[in-house]
């Protein structure tokens, strides 16, 4: 089952058409990476999914129910973390989550247990300071806890790791991966290594439409090429290989890329053995999201 479907979504701001017939399907209990460069329309799409922005055309469903602008009962299925979450700074994390539970009319008997569970999930169970003293990463973690409070079927995160250091990014990604047991996770980003680390499904947004979409493993298989990386011990060895095999390409000092069939690879290996060329590394190059993203951006 698809937790979220977007069909033919269009949105124009003045003379700029940001979304041009966007189609997207987010499978239930997936971790879905929504990829696009800044200004591609990721946040516009998310606001339309939340019913906060009126689309010019198209249909959106969440958990099988249609999203209607200005009338958003579908948001009972959704937890949302904006790119810069805001809190009451004078509260502690438990106080804030209890407050959120009360204003959403959660049963009092459930609030305490749910707050304890979520603070443990996001690593804030021992934190006693007020929110005004929280780091950016701590606020992101608290934001995820708040978004999960009502047990949503879909968790939407708008670039949750973009302003964090490597440690903070790892912590947030680990939390999102753990949250998959409870919900479907959709997060937008332009940090492709984050997507490769935790996502099961991805979609590339370019010029207001999806250019690539599907299971991450299937996309990598579909775009796999016969590409091999060689790293030589000396620059002279690299030059010798380039002279003998002009189809090879330099990828920096002493690093060469060969895009060829297996018989050409065997010719290269025979040349290396006959000429006693010392290699530091030789490996088959797997396609990366970065390489796919760059290719799509150029096309």
Tab-separated table of C-alpha atoms in Angstrom:
chain	number	residue	atom	x	y	z
A	1	UNK	CA	0.000	0.000	0.000
A	2	UNK	CA	1.118	3.564	-0.733
A	3	UNK	CA	0.922	5.825	2.327
A	4	UNK	CA	1.215	8.959	0.164
A	5	UNK	CA	0.308	9.511	-3.479
A	6	UNK	CA	0.775	12.695	-5.489
A	7	UNK	CA	-0.702	12.800	-8.995
A	8	UNK	CA	-0.288	15.587	-11.551
A	9	UNK	CA	0.566	18.246	-8.947
A	10	UNK	CA	1.048	21.732	-10.363
A	11	UNK	CA	1.907	24.982	-8.607
A	12	UNK	CA	2.849	28.357	-10.021
A	13	UNK	CA	4.174	31.406	-8.185
A	14	UNK	CA	3.790	34.379	-10.508
A	15	UNK	CA	5.468	33.532	-13.795
A	16	UNK	CA	7.447	30.618	-12.302
A	17	UNK	CA	5.906	27.152	-12.447
A	18	UNK	CA	7.553	25.308	-9.550
A	19	UNK	CA	5.691	22.008	-9.909
A	20	UNK	CA	4.815	20.822	-13.419
A	21	UNK	CA	2.682	17.714	-13.085
A	22	UNK	CA	4.487	16.025	-10.201
A	23	UNK	CA	3.767	12.318	-9.621
A	24	UNK	CA	5.065	10.540	-6.502
A	25	UNK	CA	4.229	7.406	-4.523
A	26	UNK	CA	5.568	6.734	-1.027
A	27	UNK	CA	5.187	3.071	0.046
A	28	UNK	CA	4.011	2.274	3.559
A	29	UNK	CA	6.813	1.735	6.126
A	30	UNK	CA	9.484	2.964	3.726
A	31	UNK	CA	12.191	5.536	4.414
A	32	UNK	CA	11.702	7.755	1.385
A	33	UNK	CA	14.373	10.222	0.305
A	34	UNK	CA	12.964	13.236	-1.552
A	35	UNK	CA	15.957	14.628	-3.424
A	36	UNK	CA	16.379	17.908	-5.232
A	37	UNK	CA	18.622	20.923	-5.292
A	38	UNK	CA	17.621	24.057	-3.402
A	39	UNK	CA	14.566	25.667	-4.983
A	40	UNK	CA	13.489	22.482	-6.759
A	41	UNK	CA	10.058	22.481	-5.108
A	42	UNK	CA	10.504	20.022	-2.241
A	43	UNK	CA	9.085	22.314	0.461
A	44	UNK	CA	6.261	23.405	-1.858
A	45	UNK	CA	5.292	19.770	-2.307
A	46	UNK	CA	5.336	19.116	1.429
A	47	UNK	CA	3.168	22.157	2.174
A	48	UNK	CA	0.655	20.929	-0.396
A	49	UNK	CA	0.653	17.470	1.244
A	50	UNK	CA	-0.081	19.159	4.586
A	51	UNK	CA	-2.955	21.135	3.058
A	52	UNK	CA	-1.192	24.416	3.822
A	53	UNK	CA	-0.742	25.418	0.188
A	54	UNK	CA	-3.359	25.334	-2.547
A	55	UNK	CA	-2.180	23.546	-5.672
A	56	UNK	CA	-3.203	24.773	-9.122
A	57	UNK	CA	-3.967	21.206	-10.228
A	58	UNK	CA	-3.479	17.611	-9.162
A	59	UNK	CA	-4.542	15.233	-6.418
A	60	UNK	CA	-2.911	14.132	-3.154
A	61	UNK	CA	-3.957	11.293	-0.876
A	62	UNK	CA	-2.614	10.346	2.552
A	63	UNK	CA	-3.477	6.862	3.828
A	64	UNK	CA	-6.038	6.619	1.057
A	65	UNK	CA	-7.879	9.858	1.945
A	66	UNK	CA	-7.779	12.964	-0.282
A	67	UNK	CA	-5.996	16.087	0.949
A	68	UNK	CA	-8.139	19.231	0.737
A	69	UNK	CA	-6.613	22.692	1.059
A	70	UNK	CA	-7.876	24.522	4.142
A	71	UNK	CA	-9.662	21.416	5.447
A	72	UNK	CA	-7.097	18.951	6.635
A	73	UNK	CA	-8.480	15.893	8.455
A	74	UNK	CA	-5.715	13.913	6.719
A	75	UNK	CA	-3.203	15.654	8.997
A	76	UNK	CA	-4.304	13.330	11.789
A	77	UNK	CA	-2.158	10.761	9.948
A	78	UNK	CA	0.854	13.083	9.637
A	79	UNK	CA	3.710	14.188	11.865
A	80	UNK	CA	5.749	17.115	10.540
A	81	UNK	CA	9.228	18.412	11.325
A	82	UNK	CA	10.077	21.728	9.584
A	83	UNK	CA	13.661	22.581	8.723
A	84	UNK	CA	13.836	25.026	11.653
A	85	UNK	CA	11.489	23.834	14.442
A	86	UNK	CA	10.378	26.351	17.064
A	87	UNK	CA	9.665	25.648	20.755
A	88	UNK	CA	8.768	27.430	23.973
A	89	UNK	CA	12.296	28.046	25.299
A	90	UNK	CA	11.286	28.212	28.969
A	91	UNK	CA	10.026	24.603	28.952
A	92	UNK	CA	11.955	21.387	29.426
A	93	UNK	CA	11.626	18.626	26.828
A	94	UNK	CA	9.167	16.539	28.932
A	95	UNK	CA	7.083	19.628	29.699
A	96	UNK	CA	6.870	20.557	26.038
A	97	UNK	CA	5.833	17.075	24.916
A	98	UNK	CA	3.242	16.813	27.687
A	99	UNK	CA	1.882	20.207	26.622
A	100	UNK	CA	1.629	19.036	22.993
A	101	UNK	CA	-0.171	15.899	24.120
A	102	UNK	CA	-2.690	17.921	26.137
A	103	UNK	CA	-3.544	20.408	23.366
A	104	UNK	CA	-4.076	17.517	20.913
A	105	UNK	CA	-6.378	15.867	23.469
A	106	UNK	CA	-4.354	12.722	23.963
A	107	UNK	CA	-5.624	10.660	26.896
A	108	UNK	CA	-3.753	11.697	30.050
A	109	UNK	CA	-3.074	8.051	30.833
A	110	UNK	CA	-1.183	7.746	27.536
A	111	UNK	CA	0.767	11.014	27.568
A	112	UNK	CA	3.253	10.143	30.305
A	113	UNK	CA	4.181	6.755	28.846
A	114	UNK	CA	4.420	8.147	25.309
A	115	UNK	CA	6.630	11.057	26.396
A	116	UNK	CA	8.987	8.691	28.206
A	117	UNK	CA	9.123	6.352	25.186
A	118	UNK	CA	9.884	9.135	22.712
A	119	UNK	CA	12.510	10.880	24.837
A	120	UNK	CA	14.342	7.559	25.055
A	121	UNK	CA	14.011	7.082	21.283
A	122	UNK	CA	15.597	10.477	20.529
A	123	UNK	CA	18.215	10.319	23.288
A	124	UNK	CA	16.836	13.092	25.517
A	125	UNK	CA	15.536	11.031	28.425
A	126	UNK	CA	18.274	12.285	30.772
A	127	UNK	CA	18.136	15.921	29.618
A	128	UNK	CA	16.853	18.272	32.355
A	129	UNK	CA	17.828	21.678	30.928
A	130	UNK	CA	15.311	24.085	29.450
A	131	UNK	CA	14.952	24.109	25.667
A	132	UNK	CA	16.575	27.547	25.376
A	133	UNK	CA	19.905	25.853	26.154
A	134	UNK	CA	19.495	23.113	23.525
A	135	UNK	CA	21.849	22.795	20.569
A	136	UNK	CA	20.488	22.664	17.002
A	137	UNK	CA	20.819	18.880	16.994
A	138	UNK	CA	18.958	18.522	20.293
A	139	UNK	CA	16.136	20.679	18.956
A	140	UNK	CA	15.918	18.508	15.837
A	141	UNK	CA	15.671	15.421	18.033
A	142	UNK	CA	12.969	17.006	20.157
A	143	UNK	CA	11.154	18.023	16.972
A	144	UNK	CA	11.105	14.406	15.809
A	145	UNK	CA	9.733	13.313	19.198
A	146	UNK	CA	6.970	15.934	18.955
A	147	UNK	CA	6.142	14.874	15.387
A	148	UNK	CA	5.819	11.221	16.487
A	149	UNK	CA	3.764	11.991	19.588
A	150	UNK	CA	0.366	11.098	18.117
A	151	UNK	CA	1.652	7.938	16.409
A	152	UNK	CA	1.377	9.300	12.846
A	153	UNK	CA	1.272	6.975	9.875
A	154	UNK	CA	3.491	9.389	7.906
A	155	UNK	CA	6.428	11.380	9.297
A	156	UNK	CA	7.486	14.282	7.049
A	157	UNK	CA	10.856	15.944	7.703
A	158	UNK	CA	12.030	18.959	5.712
A	159	UNK	CA	15.842	18.784	5.421
A	160	UNK	CA	16.324	17.569	9.008
A	161	UNK	CA	20.127	17.259	8.782
A	162	UNK	CA	21.090	20.236	6.609
A	163	UNK	CA	22.559	22.436	9.380
A	164	UNK	CA	24.063	19.741	11.598
A	165	UNK	CA	27.625	18.589	12.134
A	166	UNK	CA	28.548	14.965	11.223
A	167	UNK	CA	27.780	13.649	14.720
A	168	UNK	CA	24.407	15.416	14.827
A	169	UNK	CA	23.537	14.162	11.337
A	170	UNK	CA	24.317	10.577	12.338
A	171	UNK	CA	22.123	10.869	15.423
A	172	UNK	CA	19.153	12.189	13.434
A	173	UNK	CA	19.538	9.555	10.714
A	174	UNK	CA	19.670	6.783	13.314
A	175	UNK	CA	16.454	8.127	14.857
A	176	UNK	CA	14.674	8.290	11.489
A	177	UNK	CA	15.749	4.741	10.715
A	178	UNK	CA	14.436	3.567	14.090
A	179	UNK	CA	11.171	5.474	13.518
A	180	UNK	CA	10.475	3.314	10.471
A	181	UNK	CA	9.216	0.614	12.847
A	182	UNK	CA	6.390	2.962	13.855
A	183	UNK	CA	5.664	4.954	10.708
A	184	UNK	CA	6.482	5.786	7.095
A	185	UNK	CA	9.285	8.354	6.839
A	186	UNK	CA	9.531	10.964	4.079
A	187	UNK	CA	12.403	13.408	4.280
A	188	UNK	CA	13.656	15.968	1.814
A	189	UNK	CA	17.350	16.630	1.446
A	190	UNK	CA	20.176	17.541	-0.882
A	191	UNK	CA	22.726	15.594	1.196
A	192	UNK	CA	22.938	12.441	-0.904
A	193	UNK	CA	25.110	10.445	1.494
A	194	UNK	CA	22.300	10.669	4.063
A	195	UNK	CA	19.880	9.141	1.571
A	196	UNK	CA	22.240	6.305	0.659
A	197	UNK	CA	22.690	5.481	4.322
A	198	UNK	CA	19.084	4.925	5.435
A	199	UNK	CA	16.609	5.153	2.535
A	200	UNK	CA	14.712	2.268	0.997
A	201	UNK	CA	13.142	4.427	-1.731
A	202	UNK	CA	14.159	7.664	-3.448
A	203	UNK	CA	12.820	10.244	-5.862
A	204	UNK	CA	14.753	12.908	-7.793
A	205	UNK	CA	12.873	16.171	-8.333
A	206	UNK	CA	14.074	18.254	-11.268
A	207	UNK	CA	12.315	21.155	-12.984
A	208	UNK	CA	9.064	20.416	-11.171
A	209	UNK	CA	8.755	16.762	-12.196
A	210	UNK	CA	10.164	13.437	-11.019
A	211	UNK	CA	13.022	12.294	-13.210
A	212	UNK	CA	13.952	9.150	-11.221
A	213	UNK	CA	11.834	7.301	-8.660
A	214	UNK	CA	11.840	3.840	-7.112
A	215	UNK	CA	13.586	1.437	-4.759
A	216	UNK	CA	17.141	2.579	-4.089
A	217	UNK	CA	18.591	-0.877	-4.757
A	218	UNK	CA	16.700	-1.191	-8.052
A	219	UNK	CA	17.762	2.268	-9.222
A	220	UNK	CA	21.417	1.471	-8.568
A	221	UNK	CA	21.066	-1.800	-10.493
A	222	UNK	CA	19.281	-0.076	-13.377
A	223	UNK	CA	21.996	2.573	-13.765
A	224	UNK	CA	24.987	0.319	-13.145
A	225	UNK	CA	27.724	0.653	-15.756
A	226	UNK	CA	30.837	-1.361	-16.526
A	227	UNK	CA	33.146	1.100	-14.786
A	228	UNK	CA	36.409	0.289	-13.039
A	229	UNK	CA	38.690	2.391	-10.869
A	230	UNK	CA	42.473	2.008	-10.950
A	231	UNK	CA	44.871	3.737	-8.582
A	232	UNK	CA	48.570	3.429	-9.426
A	233	UNK	CA	51.567	3.846	-7.163
A	234	UNK	CA	53.222	6.467	-9.362
A	235	UNK	CA	52.159	9.154	-11.820
A	236	UNK	CA	54.405	7.580	-14.452
A	237	UNK	CA	52.431	4.332	-14.204
A	238	UNK	CA	49.186	6.227	-14.666
A	239	UNK	CA	50.605	7.991	-17.723
A	240	UNK	CA	51.674	4.639	-19.178
A	241	UNK	CA	48.159	3.252	-18.804
A	242	UNK	CA	46.640	6.362	-20.354
A	243	UNK	CA	48.973	6.095	-23.321
A	244	UNK	CA	48.222	2.411	-23.858
A	245	UNK	CA	44.472	2.770	-23.305
A	246	UNK	CA	43.237	6.199	-24.468
A	247	UNK	CA	39.661	5.292	-23.490
A	248	UNK	CA	40.680	5.504	-19.836
A	249	UNK	CA	40.000	8.801	-18.082
A	250	UNK	CA	42.015	10.527	-15.387
A	251	UNK	CA	40.166	11.063	-12.102
A	252	UNK	CA	42.909	12.921	-10.287
A	253	UNK	CA	46.571	12.186	-9.687
A	254	UNK	CA	47.242	8.454	-10.202
A	255	UNK	CA	43.516	7.574	-10.366
A	256	UNK	CA	42.039	6.294	-13.625
A	257	UNK	CA	38.527	5.323	-14.678
A	258	UNK	CA	37.862	2.648	-17.291
A	259	UNK	CA	34.391	2.433	-18.852
A	260	UNK	CA	34.521	-0.690	-20.966
A	261	UNK	CA	33.497	-4.296	-21.445
A	262	UNK	CA	35.189	-7.159	-19.640
A	263	UNK	CA	37.512	-8.055	-22.541
A	264	UNK	CA	39.018	-4.553	-22.366
A	265	UNK	CA	39.456	-4.952	-18.611
A	266	UNK	CA	41.403	-8.172	-19.202
A	267	UNK	CA	43.617	-6.351	-21.734
A	268	UNK	CA	44.372	-3.702	-19.106
A	269	UNK	CA	45.161	-6.319	-16.458
A	270	UNK	CA	47.445	-8.172	-18.910
A	271	UNK	CA	49.266	-4.905	-19.651
A	272	UNK	CA	49.641	-4.201	-15.916
A	273	UNK	CA	51.136	-7.666	-15.354
A	274	UNK	CA	53.487	-7.540	-18.350
A	275	UNK	CA	54.737	-4.035	-17.541
A	276	UNK	CA	54.972	-4.741	-13.779
A	277	UNK	CA	52.853	-1.703	-12.980
A	278	UNK	CA	52.232	-1.476	-9.225
A	279	UNK	CA	48.578	-0.896	-8.385
A	280	UNK	CA	47.387	0.433	-5.051
A	281	UNK	CA	43.773	-0.328	-5.838
A	282	UNK	CA	41.501	-1.739	-8.509
A	283	UNK	CA	37.747	-2.034	-8.006
A	284	UNK	CA	34.475	-2.027	-9.838
A	285	UNK	CA	32.854	1.354	-9.347
A	286	UNK	CA	29.267	1.152	-8.109
A	287	UNK	CA	26.881	3.934	-9.155
A	288	UNK	CA	26.277	6.530	-6.447
A	289	UNK	CA	23.364	8.869	-5.944
A	290	UNK	CA	25.773	11.742	-6.440
A	291	UNK	CA	26.767	10.525	-9.907
A	292	UNK	CA	23.119	9.892	-10.860
A	293	UNK	CA	22.083	13.293	-9.535
A	294	UNK	CA	24.816	15.081	-11.496
A	295	UNK	CA	23.905	13.199	-14.688
A	296	UNK	CA	20.242	14.112	-14.295
A	297	UNK	CA	21.083	17.751	-13.553
A	298	UNK	CA	23.074	17.938	-16.796
A	299	UNK	CA	20.455	16.216	-18.963
